[in-house]
Coordinates of C-alpha atoms in Angstrom, one line a residue:
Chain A
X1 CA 12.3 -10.4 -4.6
X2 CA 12.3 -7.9 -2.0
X3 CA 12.4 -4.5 -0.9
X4 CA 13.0 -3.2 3.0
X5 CA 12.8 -7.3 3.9
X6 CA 9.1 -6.8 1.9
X7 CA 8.7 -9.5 -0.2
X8 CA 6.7 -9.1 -3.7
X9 CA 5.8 -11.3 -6.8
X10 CA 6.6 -9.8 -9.6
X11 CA 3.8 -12.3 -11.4
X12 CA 1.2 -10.8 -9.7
X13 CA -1.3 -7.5 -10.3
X14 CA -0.8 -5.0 -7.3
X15 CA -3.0 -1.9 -6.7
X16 CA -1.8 1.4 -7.0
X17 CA -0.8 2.1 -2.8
X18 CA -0.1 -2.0 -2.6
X19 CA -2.7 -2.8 -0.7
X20 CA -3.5 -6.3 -2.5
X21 CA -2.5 -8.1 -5.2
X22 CA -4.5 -10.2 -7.4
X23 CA -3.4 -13.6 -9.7
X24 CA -5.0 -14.7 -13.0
X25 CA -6.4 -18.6 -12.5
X26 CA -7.1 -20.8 -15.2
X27 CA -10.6 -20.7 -14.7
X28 CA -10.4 -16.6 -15.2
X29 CA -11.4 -16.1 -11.5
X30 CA -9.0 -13.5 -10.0
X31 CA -7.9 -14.5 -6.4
X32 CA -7.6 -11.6 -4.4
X33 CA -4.6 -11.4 -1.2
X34 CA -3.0 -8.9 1.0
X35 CA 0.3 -8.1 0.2
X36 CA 3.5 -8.2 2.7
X37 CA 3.3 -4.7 3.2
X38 CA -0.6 -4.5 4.2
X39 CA 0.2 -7.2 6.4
X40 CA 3.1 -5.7 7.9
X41 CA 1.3 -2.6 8.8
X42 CA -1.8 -4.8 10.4
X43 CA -0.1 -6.7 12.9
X44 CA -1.6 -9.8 13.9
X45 CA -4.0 -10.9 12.0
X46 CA -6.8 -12.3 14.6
X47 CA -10.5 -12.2 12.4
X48 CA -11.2 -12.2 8.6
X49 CA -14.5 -12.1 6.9
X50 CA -15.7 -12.3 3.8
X51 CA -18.8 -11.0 1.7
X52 CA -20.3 -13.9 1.2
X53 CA -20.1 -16.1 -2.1
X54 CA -22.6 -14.4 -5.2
X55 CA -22.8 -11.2 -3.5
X56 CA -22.0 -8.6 -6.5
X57 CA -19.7 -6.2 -5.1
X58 CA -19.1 -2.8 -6.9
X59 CA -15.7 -0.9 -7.2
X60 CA -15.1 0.6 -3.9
X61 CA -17.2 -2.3 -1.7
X62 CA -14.9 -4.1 0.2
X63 CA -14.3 -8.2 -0.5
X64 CA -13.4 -8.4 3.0
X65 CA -13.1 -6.8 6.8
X66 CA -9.8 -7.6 8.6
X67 CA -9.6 -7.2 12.2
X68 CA -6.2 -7.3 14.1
X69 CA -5.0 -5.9 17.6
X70 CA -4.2 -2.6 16.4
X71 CA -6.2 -2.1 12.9
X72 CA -9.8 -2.7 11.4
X73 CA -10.6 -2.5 8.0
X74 CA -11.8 -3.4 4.5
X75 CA -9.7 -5.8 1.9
X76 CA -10.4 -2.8 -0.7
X77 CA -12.3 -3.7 -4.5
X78 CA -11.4 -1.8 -7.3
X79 CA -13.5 -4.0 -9.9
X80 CA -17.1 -5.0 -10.1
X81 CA -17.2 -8.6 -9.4
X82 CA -19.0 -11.6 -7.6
X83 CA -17.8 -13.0 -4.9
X84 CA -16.9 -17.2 -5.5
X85 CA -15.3 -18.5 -2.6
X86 CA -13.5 -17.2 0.8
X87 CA -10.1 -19.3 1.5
X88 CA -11.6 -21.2 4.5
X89 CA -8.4 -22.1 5.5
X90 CA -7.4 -18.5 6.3
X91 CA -10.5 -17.7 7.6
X92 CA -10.1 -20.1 10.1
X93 CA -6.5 -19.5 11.0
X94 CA -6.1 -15.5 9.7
X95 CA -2.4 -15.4 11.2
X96 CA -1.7 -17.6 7.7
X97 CA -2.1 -13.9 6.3
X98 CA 0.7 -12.0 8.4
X99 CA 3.3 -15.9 7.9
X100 CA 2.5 -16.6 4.2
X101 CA 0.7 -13.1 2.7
X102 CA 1.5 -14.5 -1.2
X103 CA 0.0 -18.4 -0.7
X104 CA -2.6 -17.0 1.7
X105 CA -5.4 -15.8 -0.4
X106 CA -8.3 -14.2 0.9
X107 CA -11.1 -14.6 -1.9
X108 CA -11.6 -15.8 -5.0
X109 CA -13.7 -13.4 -7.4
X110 CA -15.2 -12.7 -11.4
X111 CA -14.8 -10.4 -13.1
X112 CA -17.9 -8.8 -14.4
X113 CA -16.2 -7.4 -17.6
X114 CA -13.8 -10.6 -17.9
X115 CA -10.2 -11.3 -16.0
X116 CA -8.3 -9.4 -18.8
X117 CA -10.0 -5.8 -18.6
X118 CA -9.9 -6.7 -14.8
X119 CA -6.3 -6.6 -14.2
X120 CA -5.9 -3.6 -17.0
X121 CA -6.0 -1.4 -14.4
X122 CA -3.7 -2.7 -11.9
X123 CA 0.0 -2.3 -11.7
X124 CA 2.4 -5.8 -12.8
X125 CA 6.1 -7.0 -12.9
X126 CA 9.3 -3.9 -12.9
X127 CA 6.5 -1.1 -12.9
X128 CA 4.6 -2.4 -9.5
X129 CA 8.4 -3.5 -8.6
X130 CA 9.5 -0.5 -8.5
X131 CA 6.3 1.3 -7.3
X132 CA 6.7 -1.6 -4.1
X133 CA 9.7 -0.7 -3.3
X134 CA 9.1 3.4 -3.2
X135 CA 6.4 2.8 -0.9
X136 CA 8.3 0.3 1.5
X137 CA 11.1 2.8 1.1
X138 CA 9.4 6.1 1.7
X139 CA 7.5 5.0 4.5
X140 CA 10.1 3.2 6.2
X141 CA 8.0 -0.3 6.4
X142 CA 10.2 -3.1 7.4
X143 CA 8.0 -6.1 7.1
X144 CA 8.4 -9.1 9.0
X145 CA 6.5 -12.8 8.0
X146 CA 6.6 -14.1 11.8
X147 CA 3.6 -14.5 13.9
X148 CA 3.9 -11.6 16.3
Chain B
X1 CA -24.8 -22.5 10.7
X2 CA -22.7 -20.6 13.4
X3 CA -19.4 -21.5 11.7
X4 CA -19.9 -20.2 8.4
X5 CA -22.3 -17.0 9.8
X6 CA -19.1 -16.4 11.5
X7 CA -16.9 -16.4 8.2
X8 CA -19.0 -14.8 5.6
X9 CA -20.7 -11.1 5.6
X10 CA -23.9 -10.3 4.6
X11 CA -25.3 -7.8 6.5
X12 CA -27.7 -5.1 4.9
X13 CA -26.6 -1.6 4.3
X14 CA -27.6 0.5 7.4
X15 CA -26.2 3.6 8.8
X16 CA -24.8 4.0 11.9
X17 CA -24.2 7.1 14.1
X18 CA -21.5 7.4 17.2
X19 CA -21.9 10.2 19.3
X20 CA -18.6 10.8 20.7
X21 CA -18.1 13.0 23.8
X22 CA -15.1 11.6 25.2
X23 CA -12.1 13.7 24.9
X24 CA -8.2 13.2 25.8
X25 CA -8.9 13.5 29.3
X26 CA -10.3 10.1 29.5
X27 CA -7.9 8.4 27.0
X28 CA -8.9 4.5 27.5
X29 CA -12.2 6.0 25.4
X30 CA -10.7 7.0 22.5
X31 CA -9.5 4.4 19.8
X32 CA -12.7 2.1 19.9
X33 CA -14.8 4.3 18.6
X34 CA -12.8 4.7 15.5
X35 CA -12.0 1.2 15.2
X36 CA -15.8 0.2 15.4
X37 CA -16.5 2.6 12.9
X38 CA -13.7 1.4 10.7
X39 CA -15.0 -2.6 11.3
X40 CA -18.7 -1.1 10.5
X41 CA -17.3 1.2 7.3
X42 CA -15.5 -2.2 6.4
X43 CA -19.3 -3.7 6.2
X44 CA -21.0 -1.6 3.6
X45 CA -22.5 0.6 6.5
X46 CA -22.5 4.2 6.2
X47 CA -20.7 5.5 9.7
X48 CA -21.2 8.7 10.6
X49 CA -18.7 10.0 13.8
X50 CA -20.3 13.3 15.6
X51 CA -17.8 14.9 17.9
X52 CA -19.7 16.8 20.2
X53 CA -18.1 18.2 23.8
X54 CA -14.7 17.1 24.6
X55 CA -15.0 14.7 22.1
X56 CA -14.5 17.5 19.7
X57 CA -10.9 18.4 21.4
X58 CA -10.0 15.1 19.1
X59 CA -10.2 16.9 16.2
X60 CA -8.2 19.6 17.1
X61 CA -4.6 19.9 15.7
X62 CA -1.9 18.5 17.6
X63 CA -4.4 16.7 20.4
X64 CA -4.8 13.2 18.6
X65 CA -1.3 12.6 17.6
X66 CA -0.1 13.3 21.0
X67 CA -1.6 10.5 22.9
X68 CA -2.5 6.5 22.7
X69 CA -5.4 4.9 24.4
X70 CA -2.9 2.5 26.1
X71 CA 0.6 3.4 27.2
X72 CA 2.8 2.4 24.4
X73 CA -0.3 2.2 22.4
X74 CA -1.2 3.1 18.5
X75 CA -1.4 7.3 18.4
X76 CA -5.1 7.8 18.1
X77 CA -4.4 10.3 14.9
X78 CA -3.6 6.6 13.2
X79 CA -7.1 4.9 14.6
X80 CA -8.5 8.2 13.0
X81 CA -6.7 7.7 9.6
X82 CA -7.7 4.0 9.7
X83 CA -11.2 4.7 9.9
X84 CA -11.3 7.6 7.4
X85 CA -9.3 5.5 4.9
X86 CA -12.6 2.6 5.8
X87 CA -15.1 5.3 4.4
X88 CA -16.0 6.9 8.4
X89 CA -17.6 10.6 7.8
X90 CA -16.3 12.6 10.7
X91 CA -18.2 15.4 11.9
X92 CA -17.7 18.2 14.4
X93 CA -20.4 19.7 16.9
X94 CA -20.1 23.4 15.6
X95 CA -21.6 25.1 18.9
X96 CA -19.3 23.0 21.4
X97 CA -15.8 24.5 19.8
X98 CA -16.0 28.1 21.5
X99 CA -16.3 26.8 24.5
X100 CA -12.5 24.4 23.7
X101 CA -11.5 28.4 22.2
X102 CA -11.3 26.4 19.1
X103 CA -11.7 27.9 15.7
X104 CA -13.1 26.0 12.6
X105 CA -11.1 27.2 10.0
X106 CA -7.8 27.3 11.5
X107 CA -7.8 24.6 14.3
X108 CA -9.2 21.5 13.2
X109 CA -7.0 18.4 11.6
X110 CA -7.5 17.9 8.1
X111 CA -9.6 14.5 8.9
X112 CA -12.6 16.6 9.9
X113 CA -15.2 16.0 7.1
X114 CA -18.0 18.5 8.2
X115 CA -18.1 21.3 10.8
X116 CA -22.6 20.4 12.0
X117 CA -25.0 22.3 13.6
X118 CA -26.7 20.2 16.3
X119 CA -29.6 20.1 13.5
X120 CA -27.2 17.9 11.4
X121 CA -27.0 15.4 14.4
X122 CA -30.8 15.7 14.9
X123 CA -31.3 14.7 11.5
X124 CA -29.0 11.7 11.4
X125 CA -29.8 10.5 14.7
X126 CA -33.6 10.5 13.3
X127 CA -33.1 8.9 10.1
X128 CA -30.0 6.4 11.2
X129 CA -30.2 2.3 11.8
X130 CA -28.6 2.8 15.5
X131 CA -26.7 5.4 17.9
X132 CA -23.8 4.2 19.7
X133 CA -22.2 6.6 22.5
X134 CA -18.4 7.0 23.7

């Protein structure tokens, strides 16, 4: 699916301004991305870092800094949760993030109160849809998936 | 190890103050700070902005979204933006806007956290981590 050449996952639990989304894994870890739009608006990817693995991270204490030509800034945390694992793959290429933003995850994270009560408060499938699309819409983003 | 230092964070909470006097008549001086500070926000560190001579003509309406570091450039209003949005606390030097004719409750751009007394600066400079200047 897509909206202004935005593509979204209707699968997936998305933050209220689409920031990131987040997927469910078997295990009950939640892995944590940036969605097209975020990295639309970031430009080039060039640095990513992560908090590192068993750090505790409150709601409102960012997973992870992103640093591009044009932006610098967190990977925003709504939930309280300990950090598992950085995606060392995209940490050591972070254009992955602007070419594949939905296979491209940043972190992998628990929940403290449990995936389930997690993801309560974030928005999934037509809602977040249509939510997506008002936001690509409204603000005129047109993404692109190419390495600029 | 380097490599992995490189990838994960885990830096302690500090706070950081950047005394910015550079104004839009030296426009090459004007996003870093703000990204910095957005980088630094990003961190878990608590960044504090003080705009204090023409650094303060930043914050006044119209000035910021009418010029880019770089020709062609990002509009410093968005640097700005990004760094609020990252958790930066901007602050303006109080006794420096009569001399910019600027007025604090009818001239500044919404971004502006706090309008400081020169104690305010004194105080955080005292009790900060570091002080970076633009």
């Amino acid at each position: 699916m897509e909206c202004n050449g935005c593509e979204f996952h209707s699968e997936l639990h998305y933050d209220s301004e689409y920031q990131i989304w987040l997927r469910r894994e078997h295990d009950d870890s939640l892995t944590v991305g940036m969605t097209d739009i975020s990295q639309t608006i970031a430009g080039k990817i060039l640095h990513v870092r992560v908090r590192r693995p068993g750090t505790v991270r409150d709601p409102g204490k960012p997973v992870a800094t992103i640093e591009s030509g044009k932006w610098a800034g967190p990977i925003p945390n709504f939930i309280h949760c300990v950090i598992l694992e950085g995606n060392i793959e995209v940490l050591e290429n972070p254009v992955l993030l602007n070419s594949d933003p939905y296979n491209a995850w940043i972190a992998r994270v628990e929940a403290s109160a449990g995936a389930e009560a997690a993801l309560e408060m974030f928005l999934t499938g037509d809602e977040a849809h249509e939510g997506y699309c008002r936001r690509a819409r409204d603000e005129d983003i047109h993404c692109q998936r190419k390495v600029r | 190890m380097a490599e992995d230092q490189d990838h994960y964070l885990d830096n302690d909470e500090k706070t950081i103050v950047i005394v910015m006097t550079s104004g839009p008549s030296t426009p090459q001086r004007c996003a870093t700070p703000f990204y910095l500070g957005a980088i630094m926000a990003s961190m878990d560190v608590e960044v504090h902005i003080f705009f204090t001579m023409e650094g303060v003509r930043l914050m006044q309406c119209g000035i910021a979204e009418s010029f880019a570091a770089m020709e062609g450039g990002k509009k410093i209003i968005d640097f700005i933006r990004d760094a609020k949005r990252a958790g930066v606390v901007l602050h303006v030097c109080q006794p420096a806007l009569p001399g910019y004719k600027l007025d604090e409750d009818s001239d500044l751009i919404e971004e502006v956290d706090h309008v400081s007394r020169a104690s305010v600066l004194a105080d955080l400079v005292l009790r900060c981590d570091n002080v970076i200047t633009f």
